[in-house]
Coordinates of C-alpha atoms and ligand atoms in Angstrom, one line a residue:
M1 CA 184.5 123.2 97.4
K2 CA 188.0 124.1 96.2
V3 CA 189.7 121.1 94.9
L4 CA 193.4 120.4 94.2
V5 CA 193.6 117.8 91.4
T6 CA 197.0 116.2 90.9
G7 CA 197.8 114.4 87.6
A8 CA 195.4 116.9 86.1
S9 CA 196.8 116.5 82.6
G10 CA 196.5 112.8 82.7
R11 CA 193.9 110.4 81.2
V12 CA 191.6 110.6 84.2
G13 CA 192.7 114.0 85.5
A14 CA 191.8 116.2 82.5
N15 CA 188.3 114.7 82.6
M16 CA 188.1 115.0 86.3
V17 CA 188.8 118.7 86.2
R18 CA 185.9 119.2 83.8
R19 CA 183.6 117.1 86.0
L20 CA 184.4 119.2 89.0
L21 CA 183.9 122.5 87.1
A22 CA 180.5 121.1 86.0
A23 CA 179.7 120.7 89.7
D24 CA 180.7 124.4 90.3
A25 CA 183.8 123.5 92.2
E26 CA 186.9 125.7 92.1
V27 CA 189.8 123.7 90.7
R28 CA 193.5 124.0 91.1
A29 CA 195.2 121.7 88.7
L30 CA 198.7 120.4 89.5
V31 CA 200.7 119.3 86.5
M32 CA 204.3 118.2 86.0
P33 CA 206.5 121.2 85.1
G34 CA 206.9 121.3 81.3
D35 CA 204.3 118.6 80.6
P36 CA 203.0 119.1 77.1
Q37 CA 199.8 117.3 78.0
A38 CA 198.9 120.3 80.1
A39 CA 197.5 121.7 76.8
K40 CA 194.4 119.7 77.7
L41 CA 193.6 122.4 80.3
A42 CA 194.1 125.3 77.9
G43 CA 191.0 127.3 77.5
L44 CA 189.6 126.5 81.0
S45 CA 189.9 130.0 82.2
D46 CA 188.5 129.2 85.6
V47 CA 191.2 126.6 86.4
E48 CA 194.3 127.6 88.2
V49 CA 197.1 125.5 86.7
V50 CA 200.0 125.0 89.1
P51 CA 203.2 123.3 87.8
A52 CA 204.7 121.2 90.6
D53 CA 206.6 118.0 90.8
L54 CA 205.5 115.6 93.6
G55 CA 209.2 115.6 94.6
D56 CA 209.0 119.3 95.5
Q57 CA 207.6 119.7 99.0
A58 CA 207.7 123.5 98.9
A59 CA 205.7 123.6 95.6
I60 CA 203.3 121.0 97.0
D61 CA 202.8 123.1 100.2
A62 CA 201.9 126.1 98.1
A63 CA 199.6 124.1 95.9
C64 CA 197.7 122.8 99.0
A65 CA 197.1 126.3 100.5
G66 CA 193.4 127.1 100.7
V67 CA 192.0 123.9 99.2
T68 CA 189.2 122.0 100.9
H69 CA 189.6 118.8 98.9
V70 CA 192.4 116.9 97.2
V71 CA 192.0 114.5 94.3
H72 CA 195.3 112.7 94.0
L73 CA 195.6 111.1 90.6
A74 CA 199.3 111.8 89.7
A75 CA 201.3 108.6 89.5
Q76 CA 204.2 106.9 87.7
L77 CA 202.5 104.1 85.7
V78 CA 204.7 103.1 82.8
R79 CA 207.7 100.8 83.5
G80 CA 209.8 101.4 80.4
D81 CA 213.2 102.7 81.4
T82 CA 211.9 104.2 84.6
P83 CA 214.3 103.6 87.5
V84 CA 212.7 101.4 90.1
D85 CA 213.0 103.9 92.9
R86 CA 210.9 106.4 91.0
F87 CA 207.8 104.3 91.4
F88 CA 208.2 104.5 95.2
D89 CA 209.3 108.2 95.1
V90 CA 206.3 109.3 93.1
N91 CA 203.5 106.9 94.1
A92 CA 204.4 106.4 97.8
F93 CA 206.5 109.4 98.9
G94 CA 204.7 111.8 96.5
T95 CA 201.5 110.8 98.3
L96 CA 203.3 111.4 101.7
R97 CA 204.4 114.9 100.6
L98 CA 200.9 115.8 99.4
L99 CA 199.5 114.6 102.7
E100 CA 202.1 116.7 104.5
G101 CA 201.1 119.7 102.4
A102 CA 197.5 119.2 103.2
V103 CA 198.2 119.0 107.0
R104 CA 200.5 122.1 106.9
A105 CA 197.7 123.9 105.0
G106 CA 195.4 123.3 107.9
G107 CA 193.7 120.1 106.8
V108 CA 191.2 119.2 104.1
E109 CA 187.6 118.0 104.2
R110 CA 188.4 115.0 102.0
F111 CA 191.6 113.5 100.5
L112 CA 190.8 111.1 97.6
L113 CA 193.6 108.7 96.5
A114 CA 193.4 106.9 93.2
S115 CA 194.7 103.4 93.6
T116 CA 194.6 100.3 91.4
D117 CA 193.6 96.8 90.8
G118 CA 197.4 96.4 90.4
T119 CA 197.5 96.1 94.3
Y120 CA 195.6 92.8 94.0
R121 CA 198.4 90.9 92.1
P122 CA 196.9 91.2 88.6
G123 CA 199.2 88.5 87.1
D124 CA 197.8 85.9 89.6
P125 CA 194.7 87.4 91.1
P126 CA 193.8 85.6 94.3
R127 CA 190.0 85.8 93.8
V128 CA 187.5 86.0 91.0
P129 CA 185.9 88.5 91.3
L130 CA 188.2 90.7 93.4
D131 CA 186.4 92.6 96.2
E132 CA 187.9 95.2 98.5
S133 CA 188.7 92.7 101.2
T134 CA 191.0 90.7 98.8
P135 CA 194.5 90.6 100.2
Q136 CA 196.7 93.2 98.6
E137 CA 200.0 91.5 97.8
P138 CA 201.0 93.1 94.5
A139 CA 204.5 91.6 93.7
D140 CA 205.6 94.4 91.3
Y141 CA 207.0 97.9 91.7
Y142 CA 204.0 99.8 90.5
G143 CA 201.4 97.9 92.5
T144 CA 203.6 97.9 95.6
A145 CA 204.3 101.6 95.4
K146 CA 200.5 102.3 95.0
L147 CA 199.7 100.1 97.9
L148 CA 202.3 101.9 100.0
G149 CA 200.5 105.1 99.0
E150 CA 197.3 103.6 100.5
V151 CA 199.1 102.6 103.7
I152 CA 200.7 106.1 104.0
L153 CA 197.3 107.7 103.5
R154 CA 195.7 105.5 106.2
N155 CA 198.5 106.3 108.6
H156 CA 198.2 110.1 108.0
A157 CA 194.5 109.9 108.2
A158 CA 194.7 108.3 111.6
Q159 CA 197.5 110.5 112.9
F160 CA 196.2 113.8 111.6
D161 CA 192.4 113.2 111.3
I162 CA 192.3 113.5 107.6
P163 CA 188.9 112.4 106.1
F164 CA 189.8 110.2 103.1
A165 CA 188.6 107.8 100.5
I166 CA 190.3 105.5 98.1
T167 CA 189.3 104.4 94.6
R168 CA 190.9 101.3 93.1
F169 CA 190.5 101.5 89.4
A170 CA 190.3 98.6 86.9
T171 CA 192.2 99.2 83.7
V172 CA 191.1 102.8 82.7
V173 CA 190.4 103.2 79.0
S174 CA 189.7 106.3 77.1
P175 CA 187.2 105.7 74.2
E176 CA 189.8 106.4 71.5
E177 CA 192.0 103.7 73.1
A178 CA 189.3 101.1 73.4
G179 CA 189.3 99.9 69.8
A180 CA 192.8 98.6 70.2
V181 CA 192.2 96.4 73.3
F182 CA 191.1 93.0 71.8
T183 CA 193.3 93.2 68.7
L184 CA 196.2 91.0 67.7
G185 CA 198.7 93.9 68.0
Y186 CA 197.6 94.9 71.5
L187 CA 197.6 91.3 72.7
R188 CA 201.0 90.7 71.2
E189 CA 202.3 93.6 73.3
L190 CA 200.5 92.3 76.4
L191 CA 202.0 88.8 76.1
G192 CA 205.3 90.3 74.9
R193 CA 205.7 91.7 78.5
V194 CA 207.1 88.3 79.2
A195 CA 210.4 89.7 77.9
L196 CA 210.4 92.1 80.9
G197 CA 210.7 89.1 83.2
R198 CA 209.9 90.0 86.8
D199 CA 209.8 93.7 85.8
S200 CA 206.4 93.1 84.4
N201 CA 203.3 93.6 86.5
L202 CA 202.0 90.3 85.0
W203 CA 205.1 88.2 85.4
Q204 CA 203.3 85.7 87.5
L205 CA 201.0 85.0 84.6
F206 CA 203.8 84.4 82.2
R207 CA 206.6 82.9 84.4
E208 CA 206.0 79.3 83.4
H209 CA 205.2 80.2 79.8
P210 CA 207.8 82.1 77.8
E211 CA 206.2 80.5 74.7
L212 CA 203.0 82.5 74.7
V213 CA 204.1 85.0 72.0
T214 CA 205.3 82.2 69.8
L215 CA 202.0 80.5 70.1
L216 CA 200.1 83.7 69.3
D217 CA 202.3 84.4 66.3
Q218 CA 202.0 80.8 65.0
A219 CA 198.2 81.1 65.2
A220 CA 198.2 84.6 63.6
G221 CA 200.3 83.9 60.6
D222 CA 200.4 87.1 58.6
A223 CA 197.1 88.5 60.0
P224 CA 197.3 92.2 60.5
A225 CA 197.8 93.8 63.9
S226 CA 194.2 95.1 63.8
T227 CA 192.7 91.6 63.7
P228 CA 190.1 91.1 66.5
T229 CA 191.5 88.4 68.6
V230 CA 190.2 86.0 71.3
L231 CA 192.6 84.4 73.8
T232 CA 191.4 81.4 75.6
G233 CA 192.7 79.0 78.1
P234 CA 192.9 75.2 77.8
G235 CA 189.8 73.7 76.2
G236 CA 188.6 77.2 75.2
A237 CA 188.1 78.5 78.8
P238 CA 187.4 82.2 78.4
W239 CA 189.9 84.9 79.3
S240 CA 188.5 88.1 80.8
I241 CA 189.7 91.6 81.8
H242 CA 187.9 94.3 83.6
L243 CA 188.0 97.7 82.0
V244 CA 186.6 101.0 83.1
D245 CA 185.7 103.9 80.7
V246 CA 187.5 107.1 81.8
R247 CA 184.1 108.8 82.2
D248 CA 182.9 106.1 84.7
A249 CA 186.2 106.3 86.5
V250 CA 185.7 110.1 86.9
E251 CA 182.2 109.5 88.2
G252 CA 183.5 107.0 90.8
V253 CA 186.0 109.5 92.0
Y254 CA 183.4 112.3 92.2
L255 CA 181.2 110.0 94.3
A256 CA 184.0 108.9 96.6
L257 CA 185.1 112.6 97.0
T258 CA 181.6 113.8 98.0
H259 CA 179.5 111.0 99.4
P260 CA 179.4 111.0 103.2
D261 CA 179.5 107.2 103.4
A262 CA 182.7 107.0 101.4
L263 CA 184.7 108.2 104.4
G264 CA 187.6 106.0 105.4
R265 CA 186.8 103.4 102.8
A266 CA 188.3 102.0 99.6
F267 CA 186.1 101.2 96.6
N268 CA 186.7 99.2 93.4
I269 CA 185.8 101.4 90.4
A270 CA 185.3 99.3 87.3
G271 CA 183.0 99.0 84.3
P272 CA 179.5 97.5 84.5
A273 CA 181.0 94.0 84.0
P274 CA 184.2 92.3 83.1
T275 CA 184.7 91.8 79.3
S276 CA 185.5 88.3 78.1
F277 CA 187.9 88.3 75.2
D278 CA 185.2 86.5 73.2
D279 CA 182.8 89.5 73.7
G280 CA 185.5 92.1 73.2
A281 CA 186.7 90.7 69.9
A282 CA 183.1 90.2 68.7
V283 CA 182.4 93.9 69.3
L284 CA 185.5 94.8 67.2
A285 CA 184.7 92.3 64.5
D286 CA 181.1 93.5 64.2
G287 CA 180.0 90.3 62.5
G288 CA 183.2 89.7 60.7
P289 CA 185.8 87.0 61.5
T290 CA 187.9 86.8 64.6
L291 CA 191.2 85.0 65.4
T292 CA 191.0 82.6 68.3
V293 CA 194.2 81.5 70.0
E294 CA 194.1 78.8 72.7
L295 CA 196.9 79.1 75.3
P296 CA 198.0 76.8 78.0
I297 CA 197.0 79.2 80.8
R298 CA 193.8 81.1 81.7
W299 CA 193.6 84.7 82.9
R300 CA 190.7 86.3 84.6
L301 CA 191.1 89.7 86.1
E302 CA 187.6 90.7 87.3
M303 CA 186.5 93.1 90.1
T304 CA 183.2 93.5 91.8
V305 CA 181.9 97.1 92.2
D306 CA 179.1 96.1 94.7
A307 CA 180.5 98.3 97.4
A308 CA 180.6 101.4 95.3
R309 CA 177.2 100.6 93.9
D310 CA 175.5 99.9 97.2
T311 CA 177.3 102.6 99.2
L312 CA 177.8 105.5 96.8
G313 CA 175.2 104.8 94.1
Y314 CA 177.9 104.2 91.5
R315 CA 176.3 103.1 88.2
P316 CA 179.0 102.7 85.5
R317 CA 177.4 103.5 82.1
H318 CA 179.9 102.2 79.6
D319 CA 180.5 98.6 78.7
Y320 CA 183.1 97.8 76.1
R321 CA 180.7 98.2 73.2
S322 CA 179.7 101.7 74.5
M323 CA 183.4 102.7 74.9
V324 CA 184.2 101.7 71.3
A325 CA 181.1 103.6 70.1
S326 CA 181.9 106.7 72.0
V327 CA 185.0 107.9 70.2
H328 CA 183.4 111.1 69.1
D329 CA 181.6 111.9 72.4
D330 CA 182.5 114.7 74.7
Y331 CA 185.6 113.7 76.7
V332 CA 189.2 114.6 76.7
P333 CA 191.4 112.0 74.9
A334 CA 194.2 110.3 76.8
R335 CA 196.8 112.2 74.8
V336 CA 196.7 115.5 72.8
Ligands
LIG401 N1 195.3 104.0 83.6 C1 195.0 102.9 84.2 O1 194.7 101.8 83.6 C2 194.9 102.9 85.7 C3 194.5 101.7 86.4 C4 194.4 101.7 87.8 C5 194.7 102.9 88.5 N2 195.2 104.0 87.8 C6 195.5 105.1 88.7 O2 194.7 106.2 88.2 C7 195.5 107.5 88.3 C8 195.3 108.2 87.0 O3 195.9 107.4 86.0 P1 195.9 107.9 84.5 O4 195.5 106.8 83.6 O5 195.2 109.2 84.4 O6 197.5 108.2 84.3 P2 198.3 109.2 83.4 O7 199.6 108.6 83.2 O8 197.5 109.6 82.2 O9 198.4 110.5 84.3 C9 199.3 110.5 85.4 C10 199.7 111.9 85.6 O10 200.6 112.0 86.7 C11 201.5 113.0 86.4 N3 202.7 112.8 87.2 C12 203.6 111.7 87.1 N4 204.6 111.9 87.9 C13 204.5 113.1 88.5 C14 205.2 113.8 89.4 N5 206.4 113.4 89.9 N6 204.8 115.1 89.8 C15 203.6 115.5 89.3 N7 202.8 114.9 88.5 C16 203.3 113.7 88.0 C17 201.8 112.8 84.9 O11 202.3 114.0 84.4 C18 200.4 112.6 84.4 O12 199.7 113.8 84.1 C19 196.9 107.1 88.7 O13 197.0 107.3 90.1 C20 197.0 105.6 88.4 O14 197.9 104.9 89.3 C21 195.2 104.0 86.5

């Protein structure tokens, strides 16, 4: 198996490259030209590193030559100052260019696309838990562009007989990032996305409630940003989020890339269970105090991984406690 991995210097990609090497695959790693994070691949003498932008069809065609499998992880994730059309150019048309490259190179045995829970409208999820048959109506640039990537893949697969699979990740967390998730500082940033208005992927959660950050700050007083913090809905109704450790995400991709029954299907890839904010903050507090803030809304973003478990044998190993405890384990951190 000779695998082209896009986004190979990313959070998932750098770990995916190592997972494939461990399975004795040949790996060609596509990275953004000039990306300093490509240093994550230094020292992997067996890996062919190919700088190429997903906007550059000729470079993509060259990168696709001779590969049997594609793992397409590269994406534009962060809103920031990113022009809106870049989400579509990278996540949708970048996927199209890669598929064109694969077709021109004579086809591949499997094309794996990484997609997202963001295609299920994370600010107002239509179901709890979300399964793969949930309507995908994202209502933000990122989720919509990722969904377009899925649609383009399905079209190309039908038109050019490309064997494919899709993984839809929950929020991917690298162990060194995990300790921040249920802290006051992280949640202030999360709720602070209200300032982005409809540019936020969670705007539907916030649209009626611009006061959320004020409520949080009033409850927090001068508590430090590292304070383990529980958000609840009215009457203490628990909030929850589904995380996936980057190592489990990698395993899900590997299974979807190699399992015969993955063909033509999409699989949610998430941790063993959603994490309630109660449980997450308790892990961080380790017996110490937590701050609890009751808000006028409830948020539950939960997925089921039944399809990946039953079809692929996917068994995620890392719950939130395990992520936090794994900081010194063997993985590549999100950023170097
Ligand atoms: N991180 C998450 O919480 C999350 C959740 C759901 C789905 N996903 C999906 O998983 C995949 C991997 O995510 P990640 O967390 O590793 O992201 P990341 O930001 O760490 O990595 C993305 C990579 O894509 C590369 N890239 C961006 N634009 C490019 C372009 N024009 N040409 C070539 N390369 C380009 C970046 O250089 C980077 O290495 C993405 O497809 C993302 O949409 C991530």
